[in-house]
Short mmCIF file of N, CA and C in Angstrom, two decimals:
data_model
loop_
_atom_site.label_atom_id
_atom_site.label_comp_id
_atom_site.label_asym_id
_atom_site.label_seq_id
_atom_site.Cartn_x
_atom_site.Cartn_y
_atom_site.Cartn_z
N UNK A 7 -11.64 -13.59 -15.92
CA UNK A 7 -11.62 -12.33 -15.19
C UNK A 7 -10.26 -12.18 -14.50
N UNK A 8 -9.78 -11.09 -14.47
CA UNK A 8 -8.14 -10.30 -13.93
C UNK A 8 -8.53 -10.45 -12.65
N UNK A 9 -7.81 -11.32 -11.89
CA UNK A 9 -7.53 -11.14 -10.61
C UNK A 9 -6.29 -10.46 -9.54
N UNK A 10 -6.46 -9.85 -8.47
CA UNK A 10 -5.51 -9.61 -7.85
C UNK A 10 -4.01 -10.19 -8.12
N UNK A 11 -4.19 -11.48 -7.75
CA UNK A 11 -2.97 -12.20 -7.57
C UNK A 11 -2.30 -12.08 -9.02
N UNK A 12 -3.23 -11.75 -10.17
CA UNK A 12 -2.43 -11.58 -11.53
C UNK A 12 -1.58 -10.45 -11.95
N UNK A 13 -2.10 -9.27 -10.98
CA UNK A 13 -1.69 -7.73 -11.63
C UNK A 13 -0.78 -7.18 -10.29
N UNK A 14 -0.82 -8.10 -9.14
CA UNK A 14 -0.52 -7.43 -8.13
C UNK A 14 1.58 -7.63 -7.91
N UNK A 15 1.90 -6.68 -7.34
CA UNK A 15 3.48 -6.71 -7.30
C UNK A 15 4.14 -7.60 -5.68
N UNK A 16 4.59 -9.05 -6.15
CA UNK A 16 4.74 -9.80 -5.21
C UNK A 16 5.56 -9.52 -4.00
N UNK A 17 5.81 -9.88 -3.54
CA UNK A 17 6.16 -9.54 -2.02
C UNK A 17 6.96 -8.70 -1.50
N UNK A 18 5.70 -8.01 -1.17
CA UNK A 18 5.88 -6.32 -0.61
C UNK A 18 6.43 -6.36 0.79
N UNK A 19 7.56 -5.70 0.53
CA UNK A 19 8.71 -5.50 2.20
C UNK A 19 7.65 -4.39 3.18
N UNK A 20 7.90 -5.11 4.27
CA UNK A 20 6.71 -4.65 5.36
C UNK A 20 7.85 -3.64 5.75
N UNK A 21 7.53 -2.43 6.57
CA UNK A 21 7.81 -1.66 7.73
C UNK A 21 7.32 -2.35 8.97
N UNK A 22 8.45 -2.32 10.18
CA UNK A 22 7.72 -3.28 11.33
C UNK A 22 6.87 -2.29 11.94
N UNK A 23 5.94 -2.25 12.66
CA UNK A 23 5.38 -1.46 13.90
C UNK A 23 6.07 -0.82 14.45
N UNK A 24 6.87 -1.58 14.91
CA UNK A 24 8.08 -0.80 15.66
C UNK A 24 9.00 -0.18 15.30
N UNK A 25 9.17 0.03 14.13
CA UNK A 25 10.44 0.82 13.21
C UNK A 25 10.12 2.30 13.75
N UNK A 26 11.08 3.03 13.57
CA UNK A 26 10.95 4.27 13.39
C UNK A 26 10.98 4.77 11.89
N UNK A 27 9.42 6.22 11.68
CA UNK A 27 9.15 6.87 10.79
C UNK A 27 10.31 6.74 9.64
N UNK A 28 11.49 7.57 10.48
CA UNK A 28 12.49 7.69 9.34
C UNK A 28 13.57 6.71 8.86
N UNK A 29 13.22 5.73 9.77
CA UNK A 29 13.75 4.24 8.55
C UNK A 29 12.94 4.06 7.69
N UNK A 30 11.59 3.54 8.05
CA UNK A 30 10.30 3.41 6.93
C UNK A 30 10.70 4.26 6.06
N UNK A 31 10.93 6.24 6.23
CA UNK A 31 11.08 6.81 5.36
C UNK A 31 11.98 6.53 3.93
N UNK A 32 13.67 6.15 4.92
CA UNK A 32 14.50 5.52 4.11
C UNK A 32 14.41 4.54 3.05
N UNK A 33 13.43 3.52 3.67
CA UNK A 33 13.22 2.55 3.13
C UNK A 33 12.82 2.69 1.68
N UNK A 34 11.52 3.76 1.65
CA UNK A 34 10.43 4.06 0.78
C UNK A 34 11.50 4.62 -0.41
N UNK A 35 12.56 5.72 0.21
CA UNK A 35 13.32 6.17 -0.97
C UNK A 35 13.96 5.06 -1.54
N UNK A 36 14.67 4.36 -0.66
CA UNK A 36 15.36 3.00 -1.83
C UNK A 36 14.87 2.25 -2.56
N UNK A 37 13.34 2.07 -2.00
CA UNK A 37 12.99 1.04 -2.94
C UNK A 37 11.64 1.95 -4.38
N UNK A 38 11.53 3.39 -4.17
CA UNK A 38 10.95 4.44 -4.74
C UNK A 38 9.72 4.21 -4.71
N UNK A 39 9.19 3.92 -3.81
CA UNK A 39 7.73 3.49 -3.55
C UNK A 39 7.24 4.51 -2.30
N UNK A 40 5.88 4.54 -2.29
CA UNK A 40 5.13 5.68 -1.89
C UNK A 40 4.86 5.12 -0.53
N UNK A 41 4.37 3.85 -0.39
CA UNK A 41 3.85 3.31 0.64
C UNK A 41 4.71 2.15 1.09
N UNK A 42 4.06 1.57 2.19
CA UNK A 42 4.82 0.13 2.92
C UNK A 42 3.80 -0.36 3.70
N UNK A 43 3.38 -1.38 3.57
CA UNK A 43 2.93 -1.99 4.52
C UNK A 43 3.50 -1.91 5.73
N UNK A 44 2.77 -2.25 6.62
CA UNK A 44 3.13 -1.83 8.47
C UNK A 44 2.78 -3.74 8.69
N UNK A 45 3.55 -3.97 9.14
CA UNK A 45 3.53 -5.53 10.06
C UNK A 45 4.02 -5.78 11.12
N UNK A 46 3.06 -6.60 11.86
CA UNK A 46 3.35 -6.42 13.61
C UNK A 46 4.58 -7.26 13.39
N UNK A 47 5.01 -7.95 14.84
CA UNK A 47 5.74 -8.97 15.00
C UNK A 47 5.33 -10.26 14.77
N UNK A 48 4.20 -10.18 14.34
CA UNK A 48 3.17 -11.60 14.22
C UNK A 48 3.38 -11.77 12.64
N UNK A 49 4.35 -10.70 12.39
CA UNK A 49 4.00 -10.95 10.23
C UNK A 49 2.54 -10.46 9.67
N UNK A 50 1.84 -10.35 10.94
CA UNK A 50 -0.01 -9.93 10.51
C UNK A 50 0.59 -8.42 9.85
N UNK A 51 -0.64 -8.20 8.88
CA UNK A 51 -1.03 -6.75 8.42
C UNK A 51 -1.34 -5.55 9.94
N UNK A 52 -0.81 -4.98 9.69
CA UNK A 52 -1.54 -3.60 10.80
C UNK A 52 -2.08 -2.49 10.15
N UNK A 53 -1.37 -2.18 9.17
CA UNK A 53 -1.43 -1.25 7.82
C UNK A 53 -1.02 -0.71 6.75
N UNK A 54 -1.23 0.36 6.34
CA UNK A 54 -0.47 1.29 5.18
C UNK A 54 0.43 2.12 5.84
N UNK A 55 1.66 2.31 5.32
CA UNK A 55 2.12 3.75 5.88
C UNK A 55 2.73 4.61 4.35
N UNK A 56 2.24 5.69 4.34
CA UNK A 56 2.34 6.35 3.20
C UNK A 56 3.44 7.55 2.86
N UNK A 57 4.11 7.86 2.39
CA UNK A 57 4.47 9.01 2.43
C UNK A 57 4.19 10.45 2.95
N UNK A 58 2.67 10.59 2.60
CA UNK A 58 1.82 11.49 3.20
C UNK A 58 1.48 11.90 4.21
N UNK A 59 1.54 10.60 4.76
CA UNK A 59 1.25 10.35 6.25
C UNK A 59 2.60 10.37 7.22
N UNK A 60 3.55 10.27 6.62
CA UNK A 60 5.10 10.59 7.07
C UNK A 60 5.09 12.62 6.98
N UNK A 61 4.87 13.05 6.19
CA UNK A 61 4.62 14.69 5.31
C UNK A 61 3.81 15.25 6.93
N UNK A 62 2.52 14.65 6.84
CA UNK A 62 1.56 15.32 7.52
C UNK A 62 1.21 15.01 9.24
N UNK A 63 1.48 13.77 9.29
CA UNK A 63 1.71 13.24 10.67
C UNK A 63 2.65 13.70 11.43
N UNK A 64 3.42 14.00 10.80
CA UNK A 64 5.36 13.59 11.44
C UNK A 64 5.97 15.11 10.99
N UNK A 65 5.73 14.99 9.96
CA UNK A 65 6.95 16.33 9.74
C UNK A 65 5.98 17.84 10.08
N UNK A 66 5.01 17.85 9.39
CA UNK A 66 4.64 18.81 9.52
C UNK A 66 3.77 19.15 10.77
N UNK A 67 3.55 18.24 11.41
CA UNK A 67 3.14 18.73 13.00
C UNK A 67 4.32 18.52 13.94
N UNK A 68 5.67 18.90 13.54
CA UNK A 68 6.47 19.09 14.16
C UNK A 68 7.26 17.93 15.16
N UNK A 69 7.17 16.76 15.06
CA UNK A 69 7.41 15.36 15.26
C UNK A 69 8.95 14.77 14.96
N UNK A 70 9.51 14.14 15.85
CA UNK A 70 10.57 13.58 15.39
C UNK A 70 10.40 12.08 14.61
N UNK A 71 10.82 12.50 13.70
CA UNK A 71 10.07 10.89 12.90
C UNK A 71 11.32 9.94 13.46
N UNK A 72 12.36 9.92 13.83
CA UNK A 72 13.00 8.98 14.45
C UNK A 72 12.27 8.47 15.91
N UNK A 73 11.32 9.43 16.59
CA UNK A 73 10.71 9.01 17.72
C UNK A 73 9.20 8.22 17.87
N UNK A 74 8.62 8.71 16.69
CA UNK A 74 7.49 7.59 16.30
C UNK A 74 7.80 6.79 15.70
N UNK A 75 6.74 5.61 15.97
CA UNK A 75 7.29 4.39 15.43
C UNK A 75 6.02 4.52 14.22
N UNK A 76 6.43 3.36 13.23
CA UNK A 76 5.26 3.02 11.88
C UNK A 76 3.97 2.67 12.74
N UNK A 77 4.02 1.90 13.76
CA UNK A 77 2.81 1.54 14.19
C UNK A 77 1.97 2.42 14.78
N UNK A 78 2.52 3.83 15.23
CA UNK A 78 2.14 5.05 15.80
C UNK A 78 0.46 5.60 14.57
N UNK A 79 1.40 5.19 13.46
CA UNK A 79 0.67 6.06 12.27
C UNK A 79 -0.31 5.40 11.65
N UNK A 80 -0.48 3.42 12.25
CA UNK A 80 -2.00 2.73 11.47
C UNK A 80 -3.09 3.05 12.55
N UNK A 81 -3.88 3.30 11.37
CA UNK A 81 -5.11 3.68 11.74
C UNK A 81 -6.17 2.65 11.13
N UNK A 82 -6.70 1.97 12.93
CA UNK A 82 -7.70 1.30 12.30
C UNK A 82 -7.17 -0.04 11.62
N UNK A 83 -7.96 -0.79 11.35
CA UNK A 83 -7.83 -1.50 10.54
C UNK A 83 -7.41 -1.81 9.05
N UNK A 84 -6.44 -2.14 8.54
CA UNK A 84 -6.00 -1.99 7.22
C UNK A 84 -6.92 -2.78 6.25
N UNK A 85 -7.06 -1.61 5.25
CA UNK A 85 -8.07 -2.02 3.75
C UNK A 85 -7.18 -3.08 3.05
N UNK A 86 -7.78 -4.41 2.77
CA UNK A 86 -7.50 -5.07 1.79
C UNK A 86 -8.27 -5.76 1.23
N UNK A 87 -7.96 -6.21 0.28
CA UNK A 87 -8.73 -7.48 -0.64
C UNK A 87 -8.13 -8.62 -0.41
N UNK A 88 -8.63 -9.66 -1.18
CA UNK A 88 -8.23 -11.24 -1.10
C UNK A 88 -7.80 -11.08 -2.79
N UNK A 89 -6.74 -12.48 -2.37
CA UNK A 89 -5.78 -12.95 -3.91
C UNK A 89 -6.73 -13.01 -5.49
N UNK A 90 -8.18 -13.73 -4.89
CA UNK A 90 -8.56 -14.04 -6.17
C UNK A 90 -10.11 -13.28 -6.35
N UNK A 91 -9.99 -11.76 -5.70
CA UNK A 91 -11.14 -11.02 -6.06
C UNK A 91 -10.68 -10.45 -7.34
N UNK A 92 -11.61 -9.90 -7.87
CA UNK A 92 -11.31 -9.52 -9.47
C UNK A 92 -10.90 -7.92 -9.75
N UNK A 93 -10.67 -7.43 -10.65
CA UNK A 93 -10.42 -6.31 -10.81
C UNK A 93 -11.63 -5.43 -10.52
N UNK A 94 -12.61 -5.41 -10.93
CA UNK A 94 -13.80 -4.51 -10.50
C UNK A 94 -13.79 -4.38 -9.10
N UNK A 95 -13.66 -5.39 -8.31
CA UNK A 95 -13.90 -5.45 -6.69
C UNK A 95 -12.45 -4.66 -6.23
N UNK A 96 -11.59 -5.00 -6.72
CA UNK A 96 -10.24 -3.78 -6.52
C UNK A 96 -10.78 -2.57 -7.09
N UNK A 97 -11.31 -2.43 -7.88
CA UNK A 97 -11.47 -0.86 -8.28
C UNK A 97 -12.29 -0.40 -7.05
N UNK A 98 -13.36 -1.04 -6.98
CA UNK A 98 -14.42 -0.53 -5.92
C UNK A 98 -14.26 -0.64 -4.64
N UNK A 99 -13.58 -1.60 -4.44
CA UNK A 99 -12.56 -0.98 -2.84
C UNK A 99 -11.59 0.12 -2.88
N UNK A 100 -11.54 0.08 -3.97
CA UNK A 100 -10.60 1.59 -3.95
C UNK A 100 -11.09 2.73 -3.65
N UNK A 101 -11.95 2.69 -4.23
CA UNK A 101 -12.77 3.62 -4.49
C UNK A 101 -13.65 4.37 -3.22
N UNK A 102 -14.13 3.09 -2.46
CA UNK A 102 -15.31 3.09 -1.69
C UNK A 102 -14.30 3.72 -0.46
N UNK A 103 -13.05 2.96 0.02
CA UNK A 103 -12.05 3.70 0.77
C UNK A 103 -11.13 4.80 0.57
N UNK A 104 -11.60 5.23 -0.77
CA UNK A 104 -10.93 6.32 -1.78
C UNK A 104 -8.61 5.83 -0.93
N UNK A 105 -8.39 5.30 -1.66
CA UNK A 105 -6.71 4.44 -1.34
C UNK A 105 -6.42 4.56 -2.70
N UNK A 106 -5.07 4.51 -2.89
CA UNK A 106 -4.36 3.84 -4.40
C UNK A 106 -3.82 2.74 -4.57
N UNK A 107 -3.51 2.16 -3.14
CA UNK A 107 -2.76 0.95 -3.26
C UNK A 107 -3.29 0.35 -2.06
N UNK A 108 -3.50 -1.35 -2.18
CA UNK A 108 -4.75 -1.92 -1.92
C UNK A 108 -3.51 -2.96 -1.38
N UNK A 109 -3.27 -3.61 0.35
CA UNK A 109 -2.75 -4.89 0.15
C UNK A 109 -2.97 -6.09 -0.17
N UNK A 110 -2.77 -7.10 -0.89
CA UNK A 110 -3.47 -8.35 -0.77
C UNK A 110 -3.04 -9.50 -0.21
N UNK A 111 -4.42 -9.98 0.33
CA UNK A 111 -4.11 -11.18 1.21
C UNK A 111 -4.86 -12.83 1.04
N UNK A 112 -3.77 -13.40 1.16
CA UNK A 112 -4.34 -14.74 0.83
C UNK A 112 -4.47 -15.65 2.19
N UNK A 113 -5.60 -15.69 3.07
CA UNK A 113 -5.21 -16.09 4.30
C UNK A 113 -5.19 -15.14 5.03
N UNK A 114 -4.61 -15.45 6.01
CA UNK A 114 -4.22 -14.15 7.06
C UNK A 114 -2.69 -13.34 6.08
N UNK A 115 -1.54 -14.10 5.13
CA UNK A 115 -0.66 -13.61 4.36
C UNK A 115 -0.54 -12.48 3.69
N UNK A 116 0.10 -11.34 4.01
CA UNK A 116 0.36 -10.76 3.01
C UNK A 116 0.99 -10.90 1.91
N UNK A 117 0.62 -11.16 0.60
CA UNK A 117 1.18 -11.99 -0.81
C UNK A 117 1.44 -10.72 -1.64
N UNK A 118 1.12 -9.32 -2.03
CA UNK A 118 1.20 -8.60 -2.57
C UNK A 118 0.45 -7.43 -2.50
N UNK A 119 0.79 -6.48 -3.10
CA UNK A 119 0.41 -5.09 -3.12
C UNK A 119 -0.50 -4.54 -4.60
N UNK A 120 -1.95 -4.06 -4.80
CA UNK A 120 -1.75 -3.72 -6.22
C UNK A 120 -2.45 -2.00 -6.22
N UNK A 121 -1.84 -1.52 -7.18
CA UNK A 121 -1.74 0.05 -7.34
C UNK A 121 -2.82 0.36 -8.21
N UNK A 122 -3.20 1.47 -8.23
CA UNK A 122 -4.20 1.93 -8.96
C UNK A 122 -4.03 1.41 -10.43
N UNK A 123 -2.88 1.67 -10.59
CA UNK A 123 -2.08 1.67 -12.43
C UNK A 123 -2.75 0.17 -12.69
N UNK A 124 -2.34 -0.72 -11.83
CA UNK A 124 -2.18 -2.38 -11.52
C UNK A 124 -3.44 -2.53 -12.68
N UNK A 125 -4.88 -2.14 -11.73
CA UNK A 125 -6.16 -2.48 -11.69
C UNK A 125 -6.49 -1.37 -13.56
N UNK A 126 -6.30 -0.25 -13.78
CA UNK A 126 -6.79 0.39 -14.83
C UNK A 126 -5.78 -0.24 -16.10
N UNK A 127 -5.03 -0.64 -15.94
CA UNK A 127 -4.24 -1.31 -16.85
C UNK A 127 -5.24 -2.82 -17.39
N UNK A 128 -5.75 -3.49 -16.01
CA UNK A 128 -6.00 -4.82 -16.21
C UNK A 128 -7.71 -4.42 -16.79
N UNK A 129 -8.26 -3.42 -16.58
CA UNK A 129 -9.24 -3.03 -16.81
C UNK A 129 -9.33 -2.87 -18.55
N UNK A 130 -9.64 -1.67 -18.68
CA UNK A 130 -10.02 -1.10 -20.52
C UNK A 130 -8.89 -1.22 -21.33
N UNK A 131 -8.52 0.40 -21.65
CA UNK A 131 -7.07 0.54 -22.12
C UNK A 131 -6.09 0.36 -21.67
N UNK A 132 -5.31 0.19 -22.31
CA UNK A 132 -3.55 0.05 -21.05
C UNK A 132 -3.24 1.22 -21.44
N UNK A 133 -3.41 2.31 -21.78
CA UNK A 133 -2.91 3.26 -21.67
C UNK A 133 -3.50 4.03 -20.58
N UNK A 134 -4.49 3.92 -20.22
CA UNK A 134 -5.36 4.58 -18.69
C UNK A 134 -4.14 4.45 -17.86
N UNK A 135 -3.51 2.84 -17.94
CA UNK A 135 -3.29 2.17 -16.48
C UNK A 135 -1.56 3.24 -16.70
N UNK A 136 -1.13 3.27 -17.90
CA UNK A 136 0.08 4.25 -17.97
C UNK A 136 0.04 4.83 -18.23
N UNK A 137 -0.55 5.94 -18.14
CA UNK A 137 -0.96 7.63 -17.56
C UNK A 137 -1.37 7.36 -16.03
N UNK A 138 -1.98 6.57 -15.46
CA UNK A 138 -2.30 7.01 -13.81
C UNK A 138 -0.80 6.67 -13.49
N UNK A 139 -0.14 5.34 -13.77
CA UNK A 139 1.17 5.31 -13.46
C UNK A 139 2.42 6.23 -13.44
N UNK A 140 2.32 6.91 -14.77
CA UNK A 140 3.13 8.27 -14.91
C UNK A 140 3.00 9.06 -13.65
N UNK A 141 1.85 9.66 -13.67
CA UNK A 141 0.93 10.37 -12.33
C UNK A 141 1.11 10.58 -11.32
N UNK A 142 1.25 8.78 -11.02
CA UNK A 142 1.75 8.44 -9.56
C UNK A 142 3.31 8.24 -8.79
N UNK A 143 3.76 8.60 -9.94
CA UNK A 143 5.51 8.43 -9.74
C UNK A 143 6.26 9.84 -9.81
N UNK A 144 7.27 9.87 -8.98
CA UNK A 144 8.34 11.48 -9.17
C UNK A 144 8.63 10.64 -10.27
#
């Protein structure tokens, strides 16, 4: 059985808590990724921070994203799985938290990130997993 730790993209650069929006933002363009993990000063998970949530939080309620910080924008507790749950249990945490990208943790560690594409790829066809991938990318 496909596990996390097999399909997932290894070590995902955190946004600190304390960063401001529009570094995170920066960040996201250089490295062309949608999301970032949020990590305290402890290296612990805090959360997701998404593009969207940069769009709808920040810009469009009129916000200086240089004045909020990433940690402004986790909510709650961050959704993840563990290294060696299987692909079905990634689908269905996906699902159940309706997310696209799931962090994973081995320990208290954040070890990697896996994307919708990740999990439908490791699933049926690989062509599912590249069409949602197309999808999900400018």
């Amino acid at each position: 059985m496909t596990k996390a730790r097999d399909i997932m993209t290894e070590n995902p650069q955190c946004v600190r808590a304390s960063e401001a929006v529009l570094d995170a933002a920066r960040r996201m363009a250089d490295l062309s990724v949608g999301a970032l993990p949020i990590c305290g000063e402890d290296d612990r998970l805090k959360g997701m921070l998404t593009d969207r949530d940069i769009v709808v939080e920040v810009l469009a309620a009129g916000k200086d994203p240089r004045a909020i910080r990433a940690g402004d924008l986790a909510q709650g507790e961050a959704v993840t799985i563990g290294a060696d749950d299987d692909a079905e249990e990634i689908l269905r945490t996906m699902r159940e938290h309706k997310v696209r990208r799931l962090p994973v943790i081995d320990g208290h560690e954040l070890v990697g990130i896996v994307a919708q594409a990740d999990v439908a790829r490791a699933l049926k066809d690989p062509k599912v997993g590249d069409l949602l991938e197309a999808l999900s990318t400018d």
